[in-house]
Coordinates of C-alpha atoms (C1' of nucleotides) in Angstrom, one line a residue:
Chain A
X101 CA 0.0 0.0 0.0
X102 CA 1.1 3.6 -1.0
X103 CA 1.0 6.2 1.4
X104 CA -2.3 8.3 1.7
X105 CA -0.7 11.4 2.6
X106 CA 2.2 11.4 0.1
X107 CA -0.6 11.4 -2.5
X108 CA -2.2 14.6 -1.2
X109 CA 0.4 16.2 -0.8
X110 CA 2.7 15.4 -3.7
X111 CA -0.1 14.2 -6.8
X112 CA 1.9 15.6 -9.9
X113 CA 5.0 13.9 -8.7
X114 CA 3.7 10.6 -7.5
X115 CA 1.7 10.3 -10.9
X116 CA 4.6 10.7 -12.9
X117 CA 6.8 8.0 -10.8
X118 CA 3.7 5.6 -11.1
X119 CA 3.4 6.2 -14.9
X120 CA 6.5 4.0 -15.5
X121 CA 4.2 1.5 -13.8
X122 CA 1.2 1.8 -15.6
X123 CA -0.9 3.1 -13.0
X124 CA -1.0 7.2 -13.5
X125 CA -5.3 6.7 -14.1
X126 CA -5.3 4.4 -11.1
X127 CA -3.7 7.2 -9.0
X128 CA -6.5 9.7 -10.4
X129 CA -8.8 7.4 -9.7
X130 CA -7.7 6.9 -6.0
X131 CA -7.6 10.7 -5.5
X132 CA -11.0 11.3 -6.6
X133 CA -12.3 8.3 -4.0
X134 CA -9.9 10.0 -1.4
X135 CA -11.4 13.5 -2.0
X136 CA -15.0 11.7 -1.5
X137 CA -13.8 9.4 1.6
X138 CA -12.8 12.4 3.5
X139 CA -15.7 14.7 2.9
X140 CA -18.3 11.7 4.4
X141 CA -16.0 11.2 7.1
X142 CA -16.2 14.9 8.6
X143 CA -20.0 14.5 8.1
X144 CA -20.4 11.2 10.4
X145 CA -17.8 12.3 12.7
X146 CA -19.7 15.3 13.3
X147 CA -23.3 13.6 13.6
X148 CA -21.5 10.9 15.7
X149 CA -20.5 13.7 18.2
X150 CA -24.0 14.9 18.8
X151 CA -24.9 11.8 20.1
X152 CA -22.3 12.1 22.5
X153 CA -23.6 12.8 26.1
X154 CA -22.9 13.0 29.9
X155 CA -25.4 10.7 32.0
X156 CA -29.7 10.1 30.7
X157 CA -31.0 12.2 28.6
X158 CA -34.9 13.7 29.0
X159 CA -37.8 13.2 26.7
X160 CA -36.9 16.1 24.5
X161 CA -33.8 15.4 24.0
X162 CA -34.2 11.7 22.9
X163 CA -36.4 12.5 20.4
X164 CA -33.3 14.3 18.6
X165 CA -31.3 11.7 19.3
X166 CA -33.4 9.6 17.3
X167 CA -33.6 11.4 14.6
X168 CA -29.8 11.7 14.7
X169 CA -29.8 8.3 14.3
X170 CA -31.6 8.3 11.3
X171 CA -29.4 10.8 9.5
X172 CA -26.4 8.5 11.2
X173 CA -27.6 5.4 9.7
X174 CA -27.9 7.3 5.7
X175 CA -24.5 8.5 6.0
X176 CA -22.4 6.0 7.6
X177 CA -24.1 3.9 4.7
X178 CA -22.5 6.6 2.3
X179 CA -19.4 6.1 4.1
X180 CA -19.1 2.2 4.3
X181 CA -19.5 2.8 0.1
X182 CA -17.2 5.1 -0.5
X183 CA -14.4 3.3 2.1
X184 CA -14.9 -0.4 -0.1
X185 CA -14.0 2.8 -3.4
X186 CA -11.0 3.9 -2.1
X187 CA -10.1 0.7 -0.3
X188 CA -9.8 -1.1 -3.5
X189 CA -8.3 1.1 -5.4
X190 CA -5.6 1.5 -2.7
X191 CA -5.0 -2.2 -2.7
X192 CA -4.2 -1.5 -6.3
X193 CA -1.7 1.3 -6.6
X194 CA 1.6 -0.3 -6.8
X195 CA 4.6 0.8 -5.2
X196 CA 6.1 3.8 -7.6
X197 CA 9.6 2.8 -8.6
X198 CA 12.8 4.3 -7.1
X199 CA 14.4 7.1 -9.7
X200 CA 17.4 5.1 -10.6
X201 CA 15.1 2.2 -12.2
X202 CA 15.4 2.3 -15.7
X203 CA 12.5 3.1 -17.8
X204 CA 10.8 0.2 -19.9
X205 CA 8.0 -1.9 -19.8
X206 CA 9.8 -5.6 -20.7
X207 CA 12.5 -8.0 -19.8
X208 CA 14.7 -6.3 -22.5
X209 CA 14.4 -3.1 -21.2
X210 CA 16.6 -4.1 -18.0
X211 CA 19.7 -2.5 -17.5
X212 CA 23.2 -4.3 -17.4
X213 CA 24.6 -3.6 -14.3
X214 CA 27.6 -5.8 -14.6
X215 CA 28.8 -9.1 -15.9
X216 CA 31.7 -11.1 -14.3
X217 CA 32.8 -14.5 -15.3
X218 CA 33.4 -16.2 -18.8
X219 CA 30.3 -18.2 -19.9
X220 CA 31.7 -22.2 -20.8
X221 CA 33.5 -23.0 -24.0
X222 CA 32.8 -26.6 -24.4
X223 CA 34.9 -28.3 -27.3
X224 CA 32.5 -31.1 -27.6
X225 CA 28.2 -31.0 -28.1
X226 CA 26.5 -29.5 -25.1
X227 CA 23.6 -32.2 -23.6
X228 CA 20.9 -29.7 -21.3
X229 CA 19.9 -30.9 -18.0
X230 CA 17.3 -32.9 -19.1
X231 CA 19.9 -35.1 -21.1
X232 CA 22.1 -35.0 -18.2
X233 CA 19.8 -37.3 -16.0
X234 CA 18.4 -36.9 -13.4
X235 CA 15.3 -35.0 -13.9
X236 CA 12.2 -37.7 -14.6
X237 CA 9.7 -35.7 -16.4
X238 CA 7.8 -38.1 -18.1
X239 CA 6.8 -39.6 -14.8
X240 CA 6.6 -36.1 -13.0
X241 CA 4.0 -35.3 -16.0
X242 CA 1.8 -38.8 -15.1
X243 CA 1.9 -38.1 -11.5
X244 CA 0.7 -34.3 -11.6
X245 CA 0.7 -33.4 -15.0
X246 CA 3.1 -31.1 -17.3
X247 CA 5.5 -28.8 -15.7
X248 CA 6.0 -31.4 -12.7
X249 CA 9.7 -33.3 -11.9
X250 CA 10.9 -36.1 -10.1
X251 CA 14.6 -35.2 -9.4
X252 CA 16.4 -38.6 -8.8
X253 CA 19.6 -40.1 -7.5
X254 CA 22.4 -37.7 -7.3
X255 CA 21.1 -35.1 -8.3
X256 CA 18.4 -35.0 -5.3
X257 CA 21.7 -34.7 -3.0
X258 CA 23.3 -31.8 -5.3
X259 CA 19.8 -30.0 -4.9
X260 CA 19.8 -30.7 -1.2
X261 CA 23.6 -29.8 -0.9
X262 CA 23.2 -26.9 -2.3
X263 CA 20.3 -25.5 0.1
X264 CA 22.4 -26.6 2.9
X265 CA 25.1 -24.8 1.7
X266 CA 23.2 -21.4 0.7
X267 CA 21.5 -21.6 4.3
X268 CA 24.8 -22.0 5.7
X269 CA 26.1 -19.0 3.7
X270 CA 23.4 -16.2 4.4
X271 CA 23.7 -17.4 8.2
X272 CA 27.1 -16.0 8.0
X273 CA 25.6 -13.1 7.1
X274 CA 23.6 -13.3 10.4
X275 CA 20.0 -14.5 8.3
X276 CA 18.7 -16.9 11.3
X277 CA 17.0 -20.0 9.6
X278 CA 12.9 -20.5 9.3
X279 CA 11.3 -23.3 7.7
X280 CA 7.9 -21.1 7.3
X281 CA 4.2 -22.7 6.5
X282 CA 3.5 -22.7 3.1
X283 CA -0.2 -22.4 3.0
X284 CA -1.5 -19.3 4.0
X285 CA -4.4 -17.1 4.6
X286 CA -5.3 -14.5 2.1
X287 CA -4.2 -11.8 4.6
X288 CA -0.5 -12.4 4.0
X289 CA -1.4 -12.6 0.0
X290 CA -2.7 -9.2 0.4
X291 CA -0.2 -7.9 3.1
X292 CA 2.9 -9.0 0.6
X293 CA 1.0 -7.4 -2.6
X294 CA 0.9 -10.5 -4.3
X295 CA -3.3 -10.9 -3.9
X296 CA -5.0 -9.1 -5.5
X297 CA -3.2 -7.7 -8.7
X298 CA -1.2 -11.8 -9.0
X299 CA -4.0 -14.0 -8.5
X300 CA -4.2 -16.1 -11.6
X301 CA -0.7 -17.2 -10.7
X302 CA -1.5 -18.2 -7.3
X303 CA -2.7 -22.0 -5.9
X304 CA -6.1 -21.9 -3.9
X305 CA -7.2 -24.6 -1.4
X306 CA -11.0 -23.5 -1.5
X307 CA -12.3 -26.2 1.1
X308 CA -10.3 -24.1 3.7
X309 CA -9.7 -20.5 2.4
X310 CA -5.9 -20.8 2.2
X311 CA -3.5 -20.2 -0.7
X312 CA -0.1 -21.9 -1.6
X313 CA 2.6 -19.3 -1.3
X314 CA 4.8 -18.8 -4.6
X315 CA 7.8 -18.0 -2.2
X316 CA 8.8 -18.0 1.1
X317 CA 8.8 -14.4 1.2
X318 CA 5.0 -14.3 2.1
X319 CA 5.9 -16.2 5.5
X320 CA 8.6 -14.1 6.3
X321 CA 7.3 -10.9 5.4
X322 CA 4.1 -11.9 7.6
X323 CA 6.0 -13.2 10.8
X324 CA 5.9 -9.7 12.1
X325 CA 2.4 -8.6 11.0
X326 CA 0.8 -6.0 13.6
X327 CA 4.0 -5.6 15.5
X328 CA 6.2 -3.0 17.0
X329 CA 9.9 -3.8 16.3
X330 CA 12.5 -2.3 18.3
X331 CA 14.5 0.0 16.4
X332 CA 17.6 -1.5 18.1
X333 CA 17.2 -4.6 17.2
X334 CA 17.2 -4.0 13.4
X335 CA 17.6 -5.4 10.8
X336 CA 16.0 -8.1 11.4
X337 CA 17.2 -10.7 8.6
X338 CA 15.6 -14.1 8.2
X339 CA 16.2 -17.0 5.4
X340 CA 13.4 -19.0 4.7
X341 CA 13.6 -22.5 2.9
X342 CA 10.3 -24.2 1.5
X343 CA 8.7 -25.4 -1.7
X344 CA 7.0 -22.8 -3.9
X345 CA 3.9 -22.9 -5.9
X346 CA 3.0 -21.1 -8.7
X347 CA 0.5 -21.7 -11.6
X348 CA 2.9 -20.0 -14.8
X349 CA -0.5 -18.5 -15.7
X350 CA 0.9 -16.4 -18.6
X351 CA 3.3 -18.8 -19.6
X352 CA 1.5 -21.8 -21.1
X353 CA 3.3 -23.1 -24.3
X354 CA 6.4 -21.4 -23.0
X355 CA 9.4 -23.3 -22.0
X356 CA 7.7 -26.8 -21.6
X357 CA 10.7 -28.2 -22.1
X358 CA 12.9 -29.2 -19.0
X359 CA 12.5 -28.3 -15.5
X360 CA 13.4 -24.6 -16.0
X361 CA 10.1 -23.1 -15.2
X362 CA 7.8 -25.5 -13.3
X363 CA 5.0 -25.4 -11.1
X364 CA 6.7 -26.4 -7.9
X365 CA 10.4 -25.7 -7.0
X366 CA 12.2 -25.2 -3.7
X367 CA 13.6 -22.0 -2.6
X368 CA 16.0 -20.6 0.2
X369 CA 15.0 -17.1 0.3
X370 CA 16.7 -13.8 2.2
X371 CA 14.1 -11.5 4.1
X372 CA 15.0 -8.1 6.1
X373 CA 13.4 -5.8 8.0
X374 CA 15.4 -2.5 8.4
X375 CA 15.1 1.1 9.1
X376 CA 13.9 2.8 6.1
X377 CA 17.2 5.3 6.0
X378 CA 19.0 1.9 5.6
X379 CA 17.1 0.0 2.9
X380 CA 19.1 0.5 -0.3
X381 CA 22.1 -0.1 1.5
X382 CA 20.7 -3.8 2.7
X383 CA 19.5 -4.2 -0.8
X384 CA 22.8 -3.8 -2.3
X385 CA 24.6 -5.8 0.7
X386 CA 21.7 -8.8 -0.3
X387 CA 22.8 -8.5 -4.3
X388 CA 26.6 -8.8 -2.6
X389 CA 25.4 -12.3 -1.1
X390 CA 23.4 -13.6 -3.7
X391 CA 26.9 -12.7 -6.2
X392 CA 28.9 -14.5 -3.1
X393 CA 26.7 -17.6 -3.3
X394 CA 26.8 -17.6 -7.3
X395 CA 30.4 -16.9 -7.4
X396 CA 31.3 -19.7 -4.7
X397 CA 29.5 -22.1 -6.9
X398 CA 31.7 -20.7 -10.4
X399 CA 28.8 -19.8 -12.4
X400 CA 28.8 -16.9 -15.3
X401 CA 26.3 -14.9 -14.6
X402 CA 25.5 -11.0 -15.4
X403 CA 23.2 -8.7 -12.8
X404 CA 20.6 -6.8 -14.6
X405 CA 18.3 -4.3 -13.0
X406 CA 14.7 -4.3 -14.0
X407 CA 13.1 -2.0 -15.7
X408 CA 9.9 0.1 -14.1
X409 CA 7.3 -0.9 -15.6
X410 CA 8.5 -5.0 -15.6
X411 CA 8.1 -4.7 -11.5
X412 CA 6.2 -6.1 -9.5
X413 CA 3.1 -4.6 -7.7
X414 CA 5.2 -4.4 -4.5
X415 CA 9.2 -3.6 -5.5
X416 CA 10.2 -0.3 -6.0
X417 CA 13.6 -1.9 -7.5
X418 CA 14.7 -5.0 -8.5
X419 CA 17.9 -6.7 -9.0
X420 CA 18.0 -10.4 -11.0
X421 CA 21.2 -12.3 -11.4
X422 CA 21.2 -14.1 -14.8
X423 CA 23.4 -17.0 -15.2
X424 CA 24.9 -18.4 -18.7
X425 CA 23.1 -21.8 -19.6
X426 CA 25.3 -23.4 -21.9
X427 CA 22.3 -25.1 -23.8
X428 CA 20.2 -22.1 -24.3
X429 CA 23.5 -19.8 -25.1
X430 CA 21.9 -17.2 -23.2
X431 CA 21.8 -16.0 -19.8
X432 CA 18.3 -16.6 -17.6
X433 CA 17.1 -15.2 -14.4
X434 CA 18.1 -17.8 -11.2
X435 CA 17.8 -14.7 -8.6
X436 CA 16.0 -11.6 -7.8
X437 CA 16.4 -9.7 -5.1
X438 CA 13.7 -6.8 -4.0
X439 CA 13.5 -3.7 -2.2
X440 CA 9.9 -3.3 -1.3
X441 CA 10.3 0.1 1.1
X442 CA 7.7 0.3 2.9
X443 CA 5.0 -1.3 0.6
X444 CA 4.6 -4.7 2.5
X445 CA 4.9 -2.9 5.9
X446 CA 2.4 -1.0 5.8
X447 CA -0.4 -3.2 4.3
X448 CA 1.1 -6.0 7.1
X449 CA 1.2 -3.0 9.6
X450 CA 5.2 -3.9 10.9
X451 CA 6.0 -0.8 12.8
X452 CA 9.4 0.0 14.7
X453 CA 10.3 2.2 17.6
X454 CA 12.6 4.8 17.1
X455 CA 14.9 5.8 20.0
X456 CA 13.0 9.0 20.4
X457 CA 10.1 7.0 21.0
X458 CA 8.4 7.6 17.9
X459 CA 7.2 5.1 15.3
X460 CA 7.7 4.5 12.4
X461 CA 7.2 2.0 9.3
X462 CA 9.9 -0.8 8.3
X463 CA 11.1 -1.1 5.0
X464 CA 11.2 -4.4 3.4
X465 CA 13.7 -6.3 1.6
X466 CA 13.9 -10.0 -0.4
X467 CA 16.1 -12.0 -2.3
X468 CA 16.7 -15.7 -3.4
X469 CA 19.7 -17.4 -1.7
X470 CA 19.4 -20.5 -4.1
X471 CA 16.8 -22.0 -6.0
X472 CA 16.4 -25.0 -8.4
X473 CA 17.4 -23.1 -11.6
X474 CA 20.9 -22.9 -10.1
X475 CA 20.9 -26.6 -9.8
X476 CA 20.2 -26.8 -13.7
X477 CA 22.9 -24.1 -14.5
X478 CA 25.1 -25.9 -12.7
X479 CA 25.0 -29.2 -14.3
X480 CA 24.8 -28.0 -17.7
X481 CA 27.9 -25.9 -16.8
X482 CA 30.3 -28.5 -15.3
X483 CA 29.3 -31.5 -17.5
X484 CA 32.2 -33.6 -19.2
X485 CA 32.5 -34.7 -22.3
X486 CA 31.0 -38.3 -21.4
X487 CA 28.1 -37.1 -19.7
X488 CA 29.3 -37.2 -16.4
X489 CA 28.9 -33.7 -14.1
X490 CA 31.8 -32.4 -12.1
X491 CA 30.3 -31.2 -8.6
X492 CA 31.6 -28.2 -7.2
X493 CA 34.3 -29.3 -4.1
X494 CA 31.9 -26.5 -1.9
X495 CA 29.1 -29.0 -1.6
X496 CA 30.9 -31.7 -0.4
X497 CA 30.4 -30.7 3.1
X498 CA 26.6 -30.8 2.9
X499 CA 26.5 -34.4 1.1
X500 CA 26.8 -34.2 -2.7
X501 CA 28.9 -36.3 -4.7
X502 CA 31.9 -35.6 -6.1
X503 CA 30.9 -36.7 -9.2
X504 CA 28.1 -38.4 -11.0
X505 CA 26.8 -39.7 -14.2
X506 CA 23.5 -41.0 -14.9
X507 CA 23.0 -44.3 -17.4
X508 CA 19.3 -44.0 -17.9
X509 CA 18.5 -47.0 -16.2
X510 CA 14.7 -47.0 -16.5
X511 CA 13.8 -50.2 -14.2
X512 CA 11.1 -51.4 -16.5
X513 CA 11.2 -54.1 -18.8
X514 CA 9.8 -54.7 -22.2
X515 CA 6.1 -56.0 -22.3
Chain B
rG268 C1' -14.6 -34.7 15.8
rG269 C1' -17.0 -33.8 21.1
rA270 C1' -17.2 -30.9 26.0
rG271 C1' -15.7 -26.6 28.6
rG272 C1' -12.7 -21.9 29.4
rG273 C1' -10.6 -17.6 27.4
rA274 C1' -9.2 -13.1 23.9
rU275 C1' -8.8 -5.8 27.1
rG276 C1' -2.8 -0.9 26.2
rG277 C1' 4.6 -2.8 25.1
rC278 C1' 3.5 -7.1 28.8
rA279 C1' 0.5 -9.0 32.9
rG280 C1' -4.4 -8.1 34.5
rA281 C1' -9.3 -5.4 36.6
rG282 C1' -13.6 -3.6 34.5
rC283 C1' -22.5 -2.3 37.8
rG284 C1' -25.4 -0.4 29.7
rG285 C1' -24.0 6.4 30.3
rA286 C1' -18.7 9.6 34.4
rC287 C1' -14.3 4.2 30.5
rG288 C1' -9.4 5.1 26.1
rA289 C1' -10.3 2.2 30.2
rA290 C1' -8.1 0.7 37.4
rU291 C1' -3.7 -1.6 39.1
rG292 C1' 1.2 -3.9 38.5
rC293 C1' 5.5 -4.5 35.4
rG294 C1' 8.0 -2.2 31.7
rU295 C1' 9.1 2.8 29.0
rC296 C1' 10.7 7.8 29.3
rG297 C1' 11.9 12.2 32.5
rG298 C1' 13.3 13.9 37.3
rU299 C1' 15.1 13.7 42.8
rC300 C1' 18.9 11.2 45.5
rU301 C1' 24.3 9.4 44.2
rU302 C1' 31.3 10.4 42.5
rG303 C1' 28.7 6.9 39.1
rA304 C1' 25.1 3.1 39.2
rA305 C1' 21.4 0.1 41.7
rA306 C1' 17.4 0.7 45.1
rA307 C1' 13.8 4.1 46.7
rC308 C1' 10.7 8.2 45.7
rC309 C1' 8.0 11.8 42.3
rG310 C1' 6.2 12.4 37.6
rU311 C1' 5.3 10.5 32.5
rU312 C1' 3.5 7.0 29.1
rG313 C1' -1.8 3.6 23.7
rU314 C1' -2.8 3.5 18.3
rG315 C1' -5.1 5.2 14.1
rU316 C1' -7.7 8.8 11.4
rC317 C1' -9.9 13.7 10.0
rC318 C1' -9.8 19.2 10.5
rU319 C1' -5.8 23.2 11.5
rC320 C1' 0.3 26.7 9.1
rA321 C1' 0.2 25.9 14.3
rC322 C1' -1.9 25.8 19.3
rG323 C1' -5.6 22.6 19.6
rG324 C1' -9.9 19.9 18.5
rG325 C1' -13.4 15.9 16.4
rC326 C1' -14.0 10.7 15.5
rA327 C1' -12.7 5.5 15.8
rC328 C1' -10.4 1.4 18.2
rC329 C1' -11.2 -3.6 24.3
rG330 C1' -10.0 -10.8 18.8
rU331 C1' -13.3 -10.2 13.9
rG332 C1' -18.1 -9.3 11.8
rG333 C1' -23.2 -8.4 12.6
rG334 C1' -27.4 -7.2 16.1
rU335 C1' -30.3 -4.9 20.5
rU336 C1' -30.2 0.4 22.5
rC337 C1' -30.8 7.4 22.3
rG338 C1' -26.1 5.1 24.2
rA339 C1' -22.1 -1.3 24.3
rA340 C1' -15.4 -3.3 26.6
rU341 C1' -20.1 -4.5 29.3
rC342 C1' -26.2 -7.7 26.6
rC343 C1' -27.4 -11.1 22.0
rC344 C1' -25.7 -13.9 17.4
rA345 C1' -22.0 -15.8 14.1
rC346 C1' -16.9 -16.4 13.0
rU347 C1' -11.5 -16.7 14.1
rC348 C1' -7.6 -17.8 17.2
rC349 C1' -5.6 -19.7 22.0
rC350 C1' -5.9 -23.0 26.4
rU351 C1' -7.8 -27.6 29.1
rC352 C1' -10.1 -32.4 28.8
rC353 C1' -12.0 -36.7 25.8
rG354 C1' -11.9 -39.3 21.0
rC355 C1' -9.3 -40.2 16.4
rC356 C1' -4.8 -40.1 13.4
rA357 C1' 0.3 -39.2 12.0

RNA sequence: GGAGGGAUGGCAGAGCGGACGAAUGCGUCGGUCUUGAAAACCGUUGUGUCCUCACGGGCACCGUGGGUUCGAAUCCCACUCCCUCCGCCA
């Protein structure tokens, strides 16, 4: 949510930030249902304070009373309207982006922030990950339907080795570990700005009201909801690892191929809470990590920062690093890291007290620590020339193999 | 799933339908005392929203949503969550 005031006070300038979002009419609209809001409101507060008294009141006076109650009843009714008006639209306004993100409306209109490493020359054919092993498909498919994987045998411990070893990582970086619920009311959908702008690309359990989060960000961001933070204690950083969900609404036909974009993956995800002075600071130190954890595991990869009007609802800037797959020659989004401001705090309502006693609203920050797509750049990266995958030394310690090579074993036999 | 009990300020915990935004304790902050601190004592201390340049004022908020009433923290209904017991299951 956008603050109320700051679009009273500063319209022209607000519209023109959220332009580059695509919401400049949904700003006009929300000033109009503002303008309206407010004028009702003086109304029923003053009506409401004639029915105020000290102790009974006599015959005379109760009949006014009455028909205060009358006029009450019309325009509170008024009221309730023109709240659900502005309410909506207010869930709607995005979060304008922050002057240094680029202009644009697409992927391609990100901006190259920098590149570092050289992507793979491999003097022999490249196999993808799918060819590598390891990744059942065809059964993931019959199981749950397209866009579903079994990962089997070695590579279950790489993938497992390698949230281990993120977690381990970001707790260096004082990030205490959460394994956070994954199904969730649609407060926290609402509170994290993913509900209700996102919701074709969100799981519903409709017996029981709760959704399946996309990320673990909605848990984190929601595990101070309605709370006063001491200002000391800040930032407070959290690194959440769970299963996502998400529907890839918008991308049917797109990428069916593999287990790059799926409908279930696992995440370890970095979530702070900080003073607002102090958010693009934690936002660049949460890039450093996610370059740190990329960088430990050898990967070429470039950091790109999106462009406005390719944000989401809540980010006011976003970084995504992009690693080199050797068998799409390109590089592709594995991490993203957010700063949100105050967007998520104050639809969740996380407060902090200042050393002068005052509050004041937290700014929000996320970023992925290590997801399933680096799994997939990594084997295509470090395969051999006989199929076999070269596993980085680094995730020894949390239980990968050395090595490993898959020989398609299928255990069926012919009919 | 069944039977009870509960939800009030940062926390704990009182609260006859009107004087209750709400006792009290702890905590907070300020002060006295002290070389300094602790203890003690005195004082202070909710949040949101609207109007106002400001001083200040109005309104709302006692889990959530409805209802009764001129008037609800207080009475009624529904829901949510927490606790205890019983049953069932991992």
């Amino acid at each position: 949510m956008i603050d109320i005031r700051l679009v009273r006070s500063e319209p022209e300038e607000l519209r023109r930030a959220l332009a580059r979002k695509g919401a400049g009419e949904l700003l006009d609209d929300l000033i109009e249902a503002d303008e309206a809001w407010r004028q009702l409101t003086s109304r029923v507060d003053e009506l409401r304070a004639r029915t105020k008294l000290k102790g009974k009141p006599g015959p005379e006076e109760l009949a006014a009373l009455q028909q205060v109650k009358v006029d009450l009843q019309e325009t509170e009714a008024a009221l309730t309207e023109a709240d659900k008006r502005r309410a909506e639209l207010l869930d709607r306004v995005p979060n304008p982006p922050a002057p240094d993100v680029p202009d644009g409306t697409s992927e391609e209109d990100a901006v190259e922030v920098k590149r570092v490493g050289e992507p793979a020359d491999f003097a022999f054919e490249v196999r993808d990950h799918v060819e590598l092993g390891g990744f059942d498909l065809e059964r993931g498919a019959r199981l749950s339907g397209s866009r579903f994987a079994y990962r089997r045998g070695a590579i279950a411990l790489v993938e497992l080795a390698l949230y281990r070893f993120a977690l381990a990582k970001v707790m260096d970086h004082g990030f205490e570990p959460v394994l956070p619920p994954v199904l969730v009311r649609a407060e926290a959908m609402y509170g994290t700005g993913f509900l209700p702008t996102d919701e074709v690309n969100i799981y519903r359990v409709e017996r029981d009201d709760l959704y399946l989060t996309g990320t673990s960000e909605v848990a984190l961001a929601s595990i101070h909801q309605d709370e006063m933070l001491d200002g000391r204690e800040l930032p407070a950083r959290y690194a959440g690892y769970s299963t996502c969900f998400r529907r890839e609404a918008g991308a049917a036909g797109r990428e069916t191929r593999g287990a790059f974009r799926v409908h279930q993956f696992d995440k370890v995800e970095m979530f702070a809470f900080t003073d607002p002075e102090l958010s693009p600071e934690e936002h660049e130190r949460i890039l450093s990590i996610e370059e740190e954890i990329v960088q430990s595991l050898d990967l070429a990869y470039r950091v790109v920062c999106t462009a406005a009007g390719d944000l989401g609802p809540s980010a006011a800037k976003k970084y995504d690093i992009e690693a080199w797959f050797p068998s799409q020659e390109r590089y592709r989004e594995i991490t993203s890291c957010s700063n949100t401001t105050d967007y998520q705090a104050r639809r969740l309502n996380v407060r902090y007290r200042r050393e002068d006693r005052s509050l004041g609203l937290v700014h929000t920050l996320n970023g992925t620590a290590m997801t399933a797509r680096v799994l997939i750049a990594l084997v295509e990266t470090r395969q051999q020339a006989d199929g076999s995958v070269d596993v980085p030394a680094v995730l020894a310690d949390y239980g990968a193999p050395q090595t490993f090579k898959y020989c398609h074993q299928r255990r069926t036999v012919a009919p």
